[in-house]
Amino acid sequence: MIAVRKLEEAVFKALVKASTSLPPDVEEALKQAYRLEASPQAKLQLKNILDNVELARRLGKPLCQDTGIVSFFVKGKVDDWRGLEKALRKATIKATEEAFLRPNAVHPLTRENTGNNVGVGVPAVTWLPGSFDTLEITVVLKGAGSENLSFLKVLPPGEGVEEVKRLVLRAVAEAGGKPCPPIVLNLGLGGTVDLTAKLAKLALIRPLGVRHGEEEVASLERELLRLINKLGVGPMGLGGRTTALDVKIEYAHCHTASLPVAVNFQCWADRRATVRLHPDGSVEVA
């Protein structure tokens, strides 16, 4: 059985960590972009971002006011789903009450705000099946600026990978500075329309710079990253060398008659943190 109170406190700490500090891989990617940038305007934008990151960490304040709709990804064996859900919801409420999360959850028709980021279907919880001794819960925070530009399209299968590339490049070029670049672009390929969208969101939790395990997919990740950065959109859409920090792809086999593609934008504030509950009862927040 899950020790609900213990898990709730650990998830609360993960929410605070995700809200107030960037994962090391994301911060290092931003620093690398700053080192490589030639444009003074782009360099200034990256400096402002890095200064913001340091200030948020030092003051224990949110990196960005838009903390999005909270998403949890759960990996491992769960014997007590009710206890787990209770812990996730209570931790989300506490993080909202203590001003680490902005209350963003509203009814889609009435627009009435729940006031605590908890409501029907939210926080969103995705279970990742597998055989694991350690229960792992990753929280992802993603604001509306990037979420609103994300989309799904079902392509005719005959158009293949070249049309996937064109679709992605058009989307990034048209988005410009709206998703607060440099972005992290996450793609879902194949599956059904619901699965494709989930795959793109799932790509969010893979660290930057970690390529897909299949070389054909990894090669497409590298190529898209190169092509996106040749667009010259740059930090905050003001031009420069770095439009994207990374491109990550997850795929599933799909129907012979379709090629679903989900494009999920993430802003520079690629916020995530992970709770690990080990078999001996110890808890780690990373």
PDB file of N, CA and C in Angstrom, residues 138-179:
ATOM      1  N   THR A 138       6.836  11.433 -12.591  1.00  0.00           N
ATOM      2  CA  THR A 138       7.424  12.644 -13.165  1.00  0.00           C
ATOM      3  C   THR A 138       6.336  13.679 -13.378  1.00  0.00           C
ATOM      4  N   VAL A 139       6.577  14.883 -12.879  1.00  0.00           N
ATOM      5  CA  VAL A 139       5.645  15.990 -13.084  1.00  0.00           C
ATOM      6  C   VAL A 139       6.183  16.887 -14.191  1.00  0.00           C
ATOM      7  N   VAL A 140       5.293  17.314 -15.073  1.00  0.00           N
ATOM      8  CA  VAL A 140       5.645  18.228 -16.158  1.00  0.00           C
ATOM      9  C   VAL A 140       4.750  19.459 -16.070  1.00  0.00           C
ATOM     10  N   LEU A 141       5.366  20.634 -16.133  1.00  0.00           N
ATOM     11  CA  LEU A 141       4.628  21.898 -16.164  1.00  0.00           C
ATOM     12  C   LEU A 141       4.823  22.521 -17.542  1.00  0.00           C
ATOM     13  N   LYS A 142       3.739  22.900 -18.171  1.00  0.00           N
ATOM     14  CA  LYS A 142       3.788  23.372 -19.556  1.00  0.00           C
ATOM     15  C   LYS A 142       2.718  24.430 -19.752  1.00  0.00           C
ATOM     16  N   GLY A 143       3.135  25.651 -20.002  1.00  0.00           N
ATOM     17  CA  GLY A 143       2.210  26.768 -20.113  1.00  0.00           C
ATOM     18  C   GLY A 143       1.405  26.772 -21.404  1.00  0.00           C
ATOM     19  N   ALA A 144       0.403  27.655 -21.449  1.00  0.00           N
ATOM     20  CA  ALA A 144      -0.496  27.717 -22.604  1.00  0.00           C
ATOM     21  C   ALA A 144       0.175  28.304 -23.838  1.00  0.00           C
ATOM     22  N   GLY A 145       1.208  29.117 -23.657  1.00  0.00           N
ATOM     23  CA  GLY A 145       1.878  29.707 -24.810  1.00  0.00           C
ATOM     24  C   GLY A 145       2.388  28.665 -25.773  1.00  0.00           C
ATOM     25  N   SER A 146       2.957  27.596 -25.238  1.00  0.00           N
ATOM     26  CA  SER A 146       3.436  26.506 -26.093  1.00  0.00           C
ATOM     27  C   SER A 146       2.329  25.492 -26.372  1.00  0.00           C
ATOM     28  N   GLU A 147       1.488  25.229 -25.387  1.00  0.00           N
ATOM     29  CA  GLU A 147       0.418  24.238 -25.565  1.00  0.00           C
ATOM     30  C   GLU A 147      -0.551  24.659 -26.669  1.00  0.00           C
ATOM     31  N   ASN A 148      -0.848  25.947 -26.751  1.00  0.00           N
ATOM     32  CA  ASN A 148      -1.827  26.428 -27.729  1.00  0.00           C
ATOM     33  C   ASN A 148      -1.349  26.302 -29.171  1.00  0.00           C
ATOM     34  N   LEU A 149      -0.058  26.134 -29.368  1.00  0.00           N
ATOM     35  CA  LEU A 149       0.486  25.979 -30.718  1.00  0.00           C
ATOM     36  C   LEU A 149       0.664  24.516 -31.112  1.00  0.00           C
ATOM     37  N   SER A 150       0.460  23.625 -30.157  1.00  0.00           N
ATOM     38  CA  SER A 150       0.579  22.194 -30.435  1.00  0.00           C
ATOM     39  C   SER A 150      -0.634  21.733 -31.254  1.00  0.00           C
ATOM     40  N   PHE A 151      -0.429  20.713 -32.088  1.00  0.00           N
ATOM     41  CA  PHE A 151      -1.529  20.271 -32.949  1.00  0.00           C
ATOM     42  C   PHE A 151      -1.294  18.843 -33.422  1.00  0.00           C
ATOM     43  N   LEU A 152      -2.340  18.293 -34.050  1.00  0.00           N
ATOM     44  CA  LEU A 152      -2.273  16.938 -34.598  1.00  0.00           C
ATOM     45  C   LEU A 152      -2.823  16.956 -36.017  1.00  0.00           C
ATOM     46  N   LYS A 153      -2.178  16.217 -36.886  1.00  0.00           N
ATOM     47  CA  LYS A 153      -2.641  16.109 -38.275  1.00  0.00           C
ATOM     48  C   LYS A 153      -2.446  14.675 -38.749  1.00  0.00           C
ATOM     49  N   VAL A 154      -3.443  14.167 -39.451  1.00  0.00           N
ATOM     50  CA  VAL A 154      -3.327  12.826 -40.028  1.00  0.00           C
ATOM     51  C   VAL A 154      -2.972  12.972 -41.503  1.00  0.00           C
ATOM     52  N   LEU A 155      -1.776  12.525 -41.851  1.00  0.00           N
ATOM     53  CA  LEU A 155      -1.285  12.634 -43.225  1.00  0.00           C
ATOM     54  C   LEU A 155      -1.622  11.376 -44.020  1.00  0.00           C
ATOM     55  N   PRO A 156      -1.789  11.497 -45.335  1.00  0.00           N
ATOM     56  CA  PRO A 156      -1.855  10.299 -46.174  1.00  0.00           C
ATOM     57  C   PRO A 156      -0.512   9.576 -46.087  1.00  0.00           C
ATOM     58  N   PRO A 157      -0.518   8.265 -45.911  1.00  0.00           N
ATOM     59  CA  PRO A 157       0.751   7.554 -45.686  1.00  0.00           C
ATOM     60  C   PRO A 157       1.742   7.693 -46.827  1.00  0.00           C
ATOM     61  N   GLY A 158       1.238   7.926 -48.040  1.00  0.00           N
ATOM     62  CA  GLY A 158       2.138   8.045 -49.182  1.00  0.00           C
ATOM     63  C   GLY A 158       3.028   9.269 -49.125  1.00  0.00           C
ATOM     64  N   GLU A 159       2.661  10.266 -48.312  1.00  0.00           N
ATOM     65  CA  GLU A 159       3.471  11.487 -48.234  1.00  0.00           C
ATOM     66  C   GLU A 159       4.739  11.275 -47.414  1.00  0.00           C
ATOM     67  N   GLY A 160       4.705  10.326 -46.497  1.00  0.00           N
ATOM     68  CA  GLY A 160       5.902   9.871 -45.813  1.00  0.00           C
ATOM     69  C   GLY A 160       6.662  10.903 -45.001  1.00  0.00           C
ATOM     70  N   VAL A 161       7.928  10.580 -44.758  1.00  0.00           N
ATOM     71  CA  VAL A 161       8.747  11.361 -43.836  1.00  0.00           C
ATOM     72  C   VAL A 161       9.039  12.766 -44.362  1.00  0.00           C
ATOM     73  N   GLU A 162       9.101  12.937 -45.662  1.00  0.00           N
ATOM     74  CA  GLU A 162       9.390  14.270 -46.207  1.00  0.00           C
ATOM     75  C   GLU A 162       8.275  15.249 -45.880  1.00  0.00           C
ATOM     76  N   GLU A 163       7.030  14.782 -45.907  1.00  0.00           N
ATOM     77  CA  GLU A 163       5.919  15.663 -45.542  1.00  0.00           C
ATOM     78  C   GLU A 163       5.904  15.919 -44.038  1.00  0.00           C
ATOM     79  N   VAL A 164       6.329  14.937 -43.250  1.00  0.00           N
ATOM     80  CA  VAL A 164       6.467  15.160 -41.804  1.00  0.00           C
ATOM     81  C   VAL A 164       7.446  16.305 -41.558  1.00  0.00           C
ATOM     82  N   LYS A 165       8.572  16.287 -42.254  1.00  0.00           N
ATOM     83  CA  LYS A 165       9.567  17.362 -42.104  1.00  0.00           C
ATOM     84  C   LYS A 165       8.976  18.714 -42.497  1.00  0.00           C
ATOM     85  N   ARG A 166       8.287  18.741 -43.632  1.00  0.00           N
ATOM     86  CA  ARG A 166       7.698  20.008 -44.097  1.00  0.00           C
ATOM     87  C   ARG A 166       6.660  20.520 -43.108  1.00  0.00           C
ATOM     88  N   LEU A 167       5.857  19.611 -42.583  1.00  0.00           N
ATOM     89  CA  LEU A 167       4.830  19.977 -41.609  1.00  0.00           C
ATOM     90  C   LEU A 167       5.453  20.613 -40.374  1.00  0.00           C
ATOM     91  N   VAL A 168       6.501  19.995 -39.870  1.00  0.00           N
ATOM     92  CA  VAL A 168       7.173  20.489 -38.666  1.00  0.00           C
ATOM     93  C   VAL A 168       7.810  21.849 -38.924  1.00  0.00           C
ATOM     94  N   LEU A 169       8.518  21.976 -40.028  1.00  0.00           N
ATOM     95  CA  LEU A 169       9.211  23.235 -40.324  1.00  0.00           C
ATOM     96  C   LEU A 169       8.229  24.384 -40.545  1.00  0.00           C
ATOM     97  N   ARG A 170       7.112  24.114 -41.220  1.00  0.00           N
ATOM     98  CA  ARG A 170       6.090  25.153 -41.394  1.00  0.00           C
ATOM     99  C   ARG A 170       5.529  25.585 -40.050  1.00  0.00           C
ATOM    100  N   ALA A 171       5.277  24.608 -39.193  1.00  0.00           N
ATOM    101  CA  ALA A 171       4.695  24.909 -37.885  1.00  0.00           C
ATOM    102  C   ALA A 171       5.621  25.785 -37.049  1.00  0.00           C
ATOM    103  N   VAL A 172       6.906  25.465 -37.045  1.00  0.00           N
ATOM    104  CA  VAL A 172       7.871  26.240 -36.255  1.00  0.00           C
ATOM    105  C   VAL A 172       8.026  27.641 -36.835  1.00  0.00           C
ATOM    106  N   ALA A 173       8.102  27.733 -38.153  1.00  0.00           N
ATOM    107  CA  ALA A 173       8.256  29.042 -38.796  1.00  0.00           C
ATOM    108  C   ALA A 173       7.046  29.931 -38.531  1.00  0.00           C
ATOM    109  N   GLU A 174       5.845  29.358 -38.631  1.00  0.00           N
ATOM    110  CA  GLU A 174       4.624  30.131 -38.416  1.00  0.00           C
ATOM    111  C   GLU A 174       4.437  30.506 -36.948  1.00  0.00           C
ATOM    112  N   ALA A 175       4.912  29.660 -36.052  1.00  0.00           N
ATOM    113  CA  ALA A 175       4.782  29.944 -34.616  1.00  0.00           C
ATOM    114  C   ALA A 175       5.630  31.140 -34.211  1.00  0.00           C
ATOM    115  N   GLY A 176       6.785  31.284 -34.846  1.00  0.00           N
ATOM    116  CA  GLY A 176       7.656  32.413 -34.525  1.00  0.00           C
ATOM    117  C   GLY A 176       8.004  32.467 -33.047  1.00  0.00           C
ATOM    118  N   GLY A 177       7.801  33.630 -32.446  1.00  0.00           N
ATOM    119  CA  GLY A 177       8.146  33.803 -31.039  1.00  0.00           C
ATOM    120  C   GLY A 177       7.044  33.438 -30.070  1.00  0.00           C
ATOM    121  N   LYS A 178       5.873  33.007 -30.574  1.00  0.00           N
ATOM    122  CA  LYS A 178       4.729  32.745 -29.692  1.00  0.00           C
ATOM    123  C   LYS A 178       4.984  31.667 -28.634  1.00  0.00           C
ATOM    124  N   PRO A 179       5.685  30.568 -28.958  1.00  0.00           N
ATOM    125  CA  PRO A 179       5.912  29.543 -27.933  1.00  0.00           C
ATOM    126  C   PRO A 179       7.120  29.816 -27.043  1.00  0.00           C
TER     127      PRO A 179
END
